[in-house]
mmCIF file of C-alpha atoms in Angstrom:
data_model
loop_
_atom_site.group_PDB
_atom_site.id
_atom_site.type_symbol
_atom_site.label_atom_id
_atom_site.label_comp_id
_atom_site.label_asym_id
_atom_site.label_seq_id
_atom_site.Cartn_x
_atom_site.Cartn_y
_atom_site.Cartn_z
ATOM 1 C CA ILE A 1 -37.855 -66.052 -75.310
ATOM 2 C CA ALA A 2 -39.348 -64.675 -72.103
ATOM 3 C CA LEU A 3 -35.873 -64.357 -70.531
ATOM 4 C CA ALA A 4 -34.537 -62.525 -73.608
ATOM 5 C CA PHE A 5 -37.508 -60.180 -73.591
ATOM 6 C CA ALA A 6 -37.061 -59.501 -69.887
ATOM 7 C CA ASN A 7 -33.377 -58.666 -70.392
ATOM 8 C CA GLN A 8 -34.181 -56.315 -73.252
ATOM 9 C CA ALA A 9 -36.907 -54.657 -71.181
ATOM 10 C CA ALA A 10 -34.467 -54.213 -68.281
ATOM 11 C CA VAL A 11 -31.901 -52.627 -70.613
ATOM 12 C CA ALA A 12 -34.543 -50.330 -72.076
ATOM 13 C CA ILE A 13 -35.726 -49.274 -68.602
ATOM 14 C CA GLU A 14 -32.147 -48.638 -67.462
ATOM 15 C CA ASN A 15 -31.447 -46.593 -70.591
ATOM 16 C CA ALA A 16 -34.577 -44.537 -69.931
ATOM 17 C CA ARG A 17 -33.446 -43.941 -66.348
ATOM 18 C CA LEU A 18 -29.983 -42.877 -67.512
ATOM 19 C CA TYR A 19 -31.515 -40.565 -70.083
ATOM 20 C CA GLN A 20 -33.777 -38.923 -67.485
ATOM 21 C CA ARG A 21 -30.831 -38.623 -65.133
ATOM 22 C CA SER A 22 -28.739 -36.954 -67.839
ATOM 23 C CA LEU A 23 -31.590 -34.517 -68.547
ATOM 24 C CA ARG A 24 -31.829 -33.624 -64.861
ATOM 25 C CA TYR A 25 -28.057 -33.211 -64.708
ATOM 26 C CA ALA A 26 -28.101 -30.949 -67.769
ATOM 27 C CA GLU A 27 -30.921 -28.861 -66.297
ATOM 28 C CA ASP A 28 -29.123 -28.588 -62.965
ATOM 29 C CA LEU A 29 -25.909 -27.616 -64.730
ATOM 30 C CA GLU A 30 -27.738 -24.938 -66.724
ATOM 31 C CA VAL A 31 -29.276 -23.531 -63.540
ATOM 32 C CA ARG A 32 -25.873 -23.398 -61.865
ATOM 33 C CA VAL A 33 -24.277 -21.738 -64.873
ATOM 34 C CA ASN A 34 -27.057 -19.147 -64.931
ATOM 35 C CA GLU A 35 -26.622 -18.509 -61.215
ATOM 36 C CA ARG A 36 -22.864 -18.087 -61.540
ATOM 37 C CA THR A 37 -23.395 -15.782 -64.527
ATOM 38 C CA ARG A 38 -25.849 -13.746 -62.469
ATOM 39 C CA ASP A 39 -23.408 -13.574 -59.553
ATOM 40 C CA LEU A 40 -20.547 -12.431 -61.771
ATOM 41 C CA SER A 41 -22.752 -9.896 -63.549
ATOM 42 C CA THR A 42 -23.906 -8.477 -60.214
ATOM 43 C CA LEU A 43 -20.344 -8.215 -58.935
ATOM 44 C CA TYR A 44 -19.260 -6.546 -62.182
ATOM 45 C CA GLU A 45 -22.096 -4.007 -62.013
ATOM 46 C CA ILE A 46 -21.322 -3.139 -58.389
ATOM 47 C CA THR A 47 -17.622 -2.772 -59.181
ATOM 48 C CA ALA A 48 -18.530 -0.484 -62.088
ATOM 49 C CA VAL A 49 -20.510 1.702 -59.663
ATOM 50 C CA ALA A 50 -17.412 2.035 -57.492
ATOM 51 C CA SER A 51 -15.144 2.882 -60.422
ATOM 52 C CA THR A 52 -17.477 5.510 -61.911
ATOM 53 C CA TYR A 53 -17.869 7.627 -58.798
ATOM 54 C CA LEU A 54 -20.833 9.990 -59.091
ATOM 55 C CA GLY A 55 -21.176 11.054 -55.465
ATOM 56 C CA LEU A 56 -21.558 9.389 -52.093
ATOM 57 C CA ASP A 57 -25.368 9.414 -52.218
ATOM 58 C CA LYS A 58 -25.367 7.815 -55.662
ATOM 59 C CA ILE A 59 -23.352 4.738 -54.628
ATOM 60 C CA PRO A 60 -25.957 3.080 -52.338
ATOM 61 C CA GLU A 61 -28.745 4.121 -54.700
ATOM 62 C CA ASP A 62 -27.164 2.401 -57.711
ATOM 63 C CA SER A 63 -25.960 -0.572 -55.668
ATOM 64 C CA ILE A 64 -29.354 -1.486 -54.202
ATOM 65 C CA ALA A 65 -31.008 -0.970 -57.592
ATOM 66 C CA ILE A 66 -28.632 -3.478 -59.206
ATOM 67 C CA LEU A 67 -29.183 -6.035 -56.445
ATOM 68 C CA VAL A 68 -32.978 -5.778 -56.492
ATOM 69 C CA ILE A 69 -33.027 -6.230 -60.261
ATOM 70 C CA MET A 70 -30.583 -9.149 -60.283
ATOM 71 C CA LEU A 71 -32.429 -11.060 -57.533
ATOM 72 C CA ASP A 72 -35.886 -9.954 -58.724
ATOM 73 C CA CYS A 73 -36.714 -8.738 -55.210
ATOM 74 C CA TYR A 74 -39.810 -6.904 -54.045
ATOM 75 C CA ALA A 75 -37.807 -4.343 -52.077
ATOM 76 C CA GLY A 76 -34.316 -3.542 -50.879
ATOM 77 C CA ALA A 77 -32.601 -0.974 -48.684
ATOM 78 C CA ILE A 78 -29.184 0.132 -47.460
ATOM 79 C CA PHE A 79 -28.747 1.649 -44.002
ATOM 80 C CA LEU A 80 -25.447 3.346 -43.131
ATOM 81 C CA LYS A 81 -24.013 3.968 -39.697
ATOM 82 C CA GLU A 82 -23.686 7.663 -38.919
ATOM 83 C CA ALA A 83 -21.924 9.662 -36.214
ATOM 84 C CA ASP A 84 -24.847 9.170 -33.794
ATOM 85 C CA GLU A 85 -24.173 5.396 -33.886
ATOM 86 C CA HIS A 86 -27.576 4.764 -35.488
ATOM 87 C CA PHE A 87 -28.265 3.268 -38.901
ATOM 88 C CA HIS A 88 -29.918 5.742 -41.264
ATOM 89 C CA LEU A 89 -31.768 4.784 -44.436
ATOM 90 C CA LYS A 90 -29.626 5.974 -47.368
ATOM 91 C CA SER A 91 -31.329 4.317 -50.296
ATOM 92 C CA GLN A 92 -34.323 2.074 -50.891
ATOM 93 C CA ILE A 93 -36.428 0.570 -53.636
ATOM 94 C CA GLY A 94 -39.926 -0.817 -53.207
ATOM 95 C CA ILE A 95 -40.608 0.068 -49.558
ATOM 96 C CA PRO A 96 -44.270 1.197 -49.268
ATOM 97 C CA ASP A 97 -44.841 4.827 -48.303
ATOM 98 C CA ASP A 98 -46.621 3.894 -45.061
ATOM 99 C CA LEU A 99 -43.476 2.057 -43.884
ATOM 100 C CA LEU A 100 -40.995 4.753 -44.872
ATOM 101 C CA SER A 101 -42.024 6.783 -41.832
ATOM 102 C CA VAL A 102 -41.249 3.792 -39.597
ATOM 103 C CA VAL A 103 -37.875 2.600 -40.885
ATOM 104 C CA PRO A 104 -35.727 5.674 -41.707
ATOM 105 C CA VAL A 105 -33.536 5.172 -38.615
ATOM 106 C CA PHE A 106 -32.618 2.017 -36.696
ATOM 107 C CA GLU A 107 -31.040 2.315 -33.290
ATOM 108 C CA ILE A 108 -28.060 0.085 -32.677
ATOM 109 C CA THR A 109 -29.811 -1.343 -29.606
ATOM 110 C CA ASP A 110 -32.899 -2.352 -31.573
ATOM 111 C CA GLY A 111 -33.406 -6.111 -31.256
ATOM 112 C CA PHE A 112 -33.861 -6.555 -34.981
ATOM 113 C CA VAL A 113 -30.670 -4.634 -35.777
ATOM 114 C CA ALA A 114 -28.672 -6.126 -32.915
ATOM 115 C CA SER A 115 -29.277 -9.648 -34.204
ATOM 116 C CA ILE A 116 -27.832 -8.629 -37.598
ATOM 117 C CA ILE A 117 -24.814 -6.850 -36.130
ATOM 118 C CA GLU A 118 -23.867 -9.452 -33.531
ATOM 119 C CA ASP A 119 -24.019 -12.385 -35.943
ATOM 120 C CA THR A 120 -21.782 -12.405 -38.992
ATOM 121 C CA LYS A 121 -24.213 -14.782 -40.724
ATOM 122 C CA PRO A 122 -27.194 -13.489 -42.705
ATOM 123 C CA LEU A 123 -30.442 -13.024 -40.802
ATOM 124 C CA PHE A 124 -33.078 -14.970 -42.731
ATOM 125 C CA ILE A 125 -36.743 -14.545 -41.796
ATOM 126 C CA ARG A 126 -39.130 -16.799 -43.678
ATOM 127 C CA ASP A 127 -42.178 -14.742 -42.672
ATOM 128 C CA LEU A 128 -41.681 -11.114 -41.634
ATOM 129 C CA ALA A 129 -45.155 -10.980 -40.090
ATOM 130 C CA ALA A 130 -44.045 -13.560 -37.506
ATOM 131 C CA ALA A 131 -40.964 -11.591 -36.383
ATOM 132 C CA PRO A 132 -41.598 -10.434 -32.779
ATOM 133 C CA SER A 133 -39.862 -7.065 -33.232
ATOM 134 C CA LEU A 134 -41.993 -6.271 -36.315
ATOM 135 C CA LYS A 135 -45.430 -7.119 -34.931
ATOM 136 C CA SER A 136 -46.335 -3.427 -34.786
ATOM 137 C CA LEU A 137 -46.114 -3.172 -38.594
ATOM 138 C CA ASN A 138 -49.162 -5.473 -38.999
ATOM 139 C CA LEU A 139 -47.752 -7.186 -42.085
ATOM 140 C CA PRO A 140 -49.840 -9.866 -43.825
ATOM 141 C CA ALA A 141 -48.856 -13.402 -42.836
ATOM 142 C CA ASN A 142 -46.843 -15.675 -45.141
ATOM 143 C CA THR A 143 -46.258 -12.881 -47.647
ATOM 144 C CA PHE A 144 -42.830 -11.335 -47.084
ATOM 145 C CA SER A 145 -39.505 -13.112 -46.598
ATOM 146 C CA TYR A 146 -36.416 -11.193 -45.551
ATOM 147 C CA VAL A 147 -32.625 -11.370 -45.555
ATOM 148 C CA GLY A 148 -30.545 -8.861 -43.596
ATOM 149 C CA LEU A 149 -26.761 -8.666 -43.517
ATOM 150 C CA SER A 150 -24.206 -6.419 -41.896
ATOM 151 C CA MET A 151 -21.767 -4.585 -44.140
ATOM 152 C CA ARG A 152 -18.300 -4.607 -42.601
ATOM 153 C CA VAL A 153 -15.022 -2.869 -43.333
ATOM 154 C CA LYS A 154 -11.976 -4.161 -41.422
ATOM 155 C CA GLY A 155 -14.289 -5.935 -38.999
ATOM 156 C CA GLU A 156 -16.346 -2.831 -38.200
ATOM 157 C CA VAL A 157 -20.022 -2.674 -39.124
ATOM 158 C CA VAL A 158 -20.632 0.314 -41.408
ATOM 159 C CA GLY A 159 -24.107 -0.520 -42.649
ATOM 160 C CA ILE A 160 -26.982 -2.966 -43.045
ATOM 161 C CA LEU A 161 -28.172 -4.501 -46.301
ATOM 162 C CA SER A 162 -31.820 -5.596 -46.421
ATOM 163 C CA VAL A 163 -33.769 -7.336 -49.199
ATOM 164 C CA VAL A 164 -37.353 -8.616 -49.288
ATOM 165 C CA HIS A 165 -39.341 -11.059 -51.419
ATOM 166 C CA ASN A 166 -43.146 -10.923 -51.568
ATOM 167 C CA GLU A 167 -46.021 -13.194 -52.618
ATOM 168 C CA GLY A 168 -44.633 -15.997 -50.470
ATOM 169 C CA ARG A 169 -41.401 -16.290 -52.470
ATOM 170 C CA GLN A 170 -38.345 -17.470 -50.575
ATOM 171 C CA PHE A 171 -34.651 -16.782 -50.950
ATOM 172 C CA SER A 172 -32.687 -19.754 -52.243
ATOM 173 C CA PRO A 173 -29.390 -20.833 -50.659
ATOM 174 C CA GLU A 174 -27.676 -19.448 -53.774
ATOM 175 C CA ASP A 175 -29.372 -16.072 -53.260
ATOM 176 C CA ILE A 176 -28.220 -15.919 -49.657
ATOM 177 C CA ALA A 177 -24.694 -16.967 -50.649
ATOM 178 C CA LEU A 178 -24.580 -14.152 -53.209
ATOM 179 C CA LEU A 179 -25.841 -11.632 -50.667
ATOM 180 C CA SER A 180 -23.232 -12.797 -48.163
ATOM 181 C CA SER A 181 -20.424 -12.326 -50.662
ATOM 182 C CA LEU A 182 -21.713 -8.906 -51.701
ATOM 183 C CA SER A 183 -22.538 -7.393 -48.302
ATOM 184 C CA ASP A 184 -18.943 -6.647 -47.322
ATOM 185 C CA HIS A 185 -18.184 -5.655 -50.921
ATOM 186 C CA PHE A 186 -20.947 -3.051 -50.603
ATOM 187 C CA GLY A 187 -19.340 -1.842 -47.397
ATOM 188 C CA VAL A 188 -15.942 -1.435 -49.046
ATOM 189 C CA VAL A 189 -17.455 0.359 -52.057
ATOM 190 C CA ILE A 190 -19.361 2.811 -49.841
ATOM 191 C CA GLU A 191 -16.390 3.348 -47.516
ATOM 192 C CA ASN A 192 -14.178 4.083 -50.525
ATOM 193 C CA GLY A 193 -16.765 6.621 -51.638
ATOM 194 C CA ARG A 194 -16.643 8.255 -48.224
ATOM 195 C CA LEU A 195 -12.857 8.412 -48.293
ATOM 196 C CA ARG A 196 -12.923 9.862 -51.787
ATOM 197 C CA GLN A 197 -15.384 12.518 -50.679
ATOM 198 C CA GLN A 198 -13.221 13.337 -47.650
ATOM 199 C CA ASN A 199 -10.166 13.649 -49.903
ATOM 200 C CA GLN A 200 -12.055 16.001 -52.186
ATOM 201 C CA GLU A 201 -13.203 18.093 -49.232
ATOM 202 C CA MET A 202 -9.645 18.217 -47.878
ATOM 203 C CA ALA A 203 -8.332 19.209 -51.293
ATOM 204 C CA VAL A 204 -10.878 22.047 -51.441
ATOM 205 C CA LEU A 205 -9.929 23.112 -47.906
ATOM 206 C CA HIS A 206 -6.212 23.115 -48.764
ATOM 207 C CA GLU A 207 -6.915 25.148 -51.896
ATOM 208 C CA ARG A 208 -8.923 27.678 -49.871
ATOM 209 C CA GLU A 209 -6.090 27.942 -47.344
ATOM 210 C CA ARG A 210 -3.577 28.443 -50.171
ATOM 211 C CA LEU A 211 -5.697 31.178 -51.751
ATOM 212 C CA ALA A 212 -6.163 32.800 -48.342
ATOM 213 C CA ARG A 213 -2.406 32.826 -47.783
ATOM 214 C CA GLU A 214 -1.795 34.278 -51.244
ATOM 215 C CA LEU A 215 -4.469 36.889 -50.658
ATOM 216 C CA HIS A 216 -2.994 37.740 -47.281
ATOM 217 C CA ASP A 217 0.496 38.055 -48.758
ATOM 218 C CA SER A 218 -0.833 40.140 -51.618
ATOM 219 C CA VAL A 219 -2.711 42.479 -49.274
ATOM 220 C CA THR A 220 0.338 42.734 -46.997
ATOM 221 C CA GLN A 221 2.577 43.599 -49.935
ATOM 222 C CA SER A 222 0.059 46.170 -51.198
ATOM 223 C CA LEU A 223 -0.193 47.801 -47.766
ATOM 224 C CA TYR A 224 3.595 47.833 -47.487
ATOM 225 C CA SER A 225 3.892 49.461 -50.921
ATOM 226 C CA ILE A 226 1.267 52.052 -50.029
ATOM 227 C CA THR A 227 3.103 52.813 -46.783
ATOM 228 C CA LEU A 228 6.408 53.299 -48.635
ATOM 229 C CA PHE A 229 4.776 55.599 -51.187
ATOM 230 C CA ALA A 230 3.077 57.541 -48.389
ATOM 231 C CA GLU A 231 6.334 57.980 -46.506
ATOM 232 C CA ALA A 232 8.141 58.981 -49.717
ATOM 233 C CA SER A 233 5.446 61.534 -50.475
ATOM 234 C CA ILE A 234 5.795 63.032 -47.009
ATOM 235 C CA VAL A 235 9.560 63.261 -47.378
ATOM 236 C CA LEU A 236 9.275 64.909 -50.806
ATOM 237 C CA SER A 237 6.673 67.367 -49.588
ATOM 238 C CA GLN A 238 9.026 68.509 -46.812
#
């Protein structure tokens, strides 16, 4: 009787373990499905921004807004490389006003920026207050975590993507993987916007040149006609 009871107890315990394991597996599967859904939704939203072009300034603004909402971040920013070889703040959400005067431009030689540019991997900082290059900002300890990535087009860095969590929250490996996959996509979207703007400017320039030529031809023809009439009038008067 004792042996039979022990066997039944062992089966019951094993069934309970299998049931708990199946629950954990189901929960893990649900989390992964939600993460993949989030990733696909984010990619779709960013692609929609690129397809509905509303101006070069609007692209980074909408892109960083989508990313901050999807990842539930405290703050986010996009810096774009300009002709002076520095990275200028183009759009941001959540950066406090007292820091906006500090971070509008990053020099390419800045240690913080150089570490992002030189390494193709994301720069992950668990505590921004502990970063040597940011000591001057006097950030509270163990409050802000940071991920920075370079945005590249054909191997060339065109911008920097930055996102921040607060209240001690950390970025998960899935968050960083999503940011890595989106950083270059951001770069391509913004570069396409630049090219589209350049094409529009060139089209306007060509149209102005065409109108100038037509105006010049029209004025030349008018002057020629006036000259002929003047000469004819002189001949008739004689």
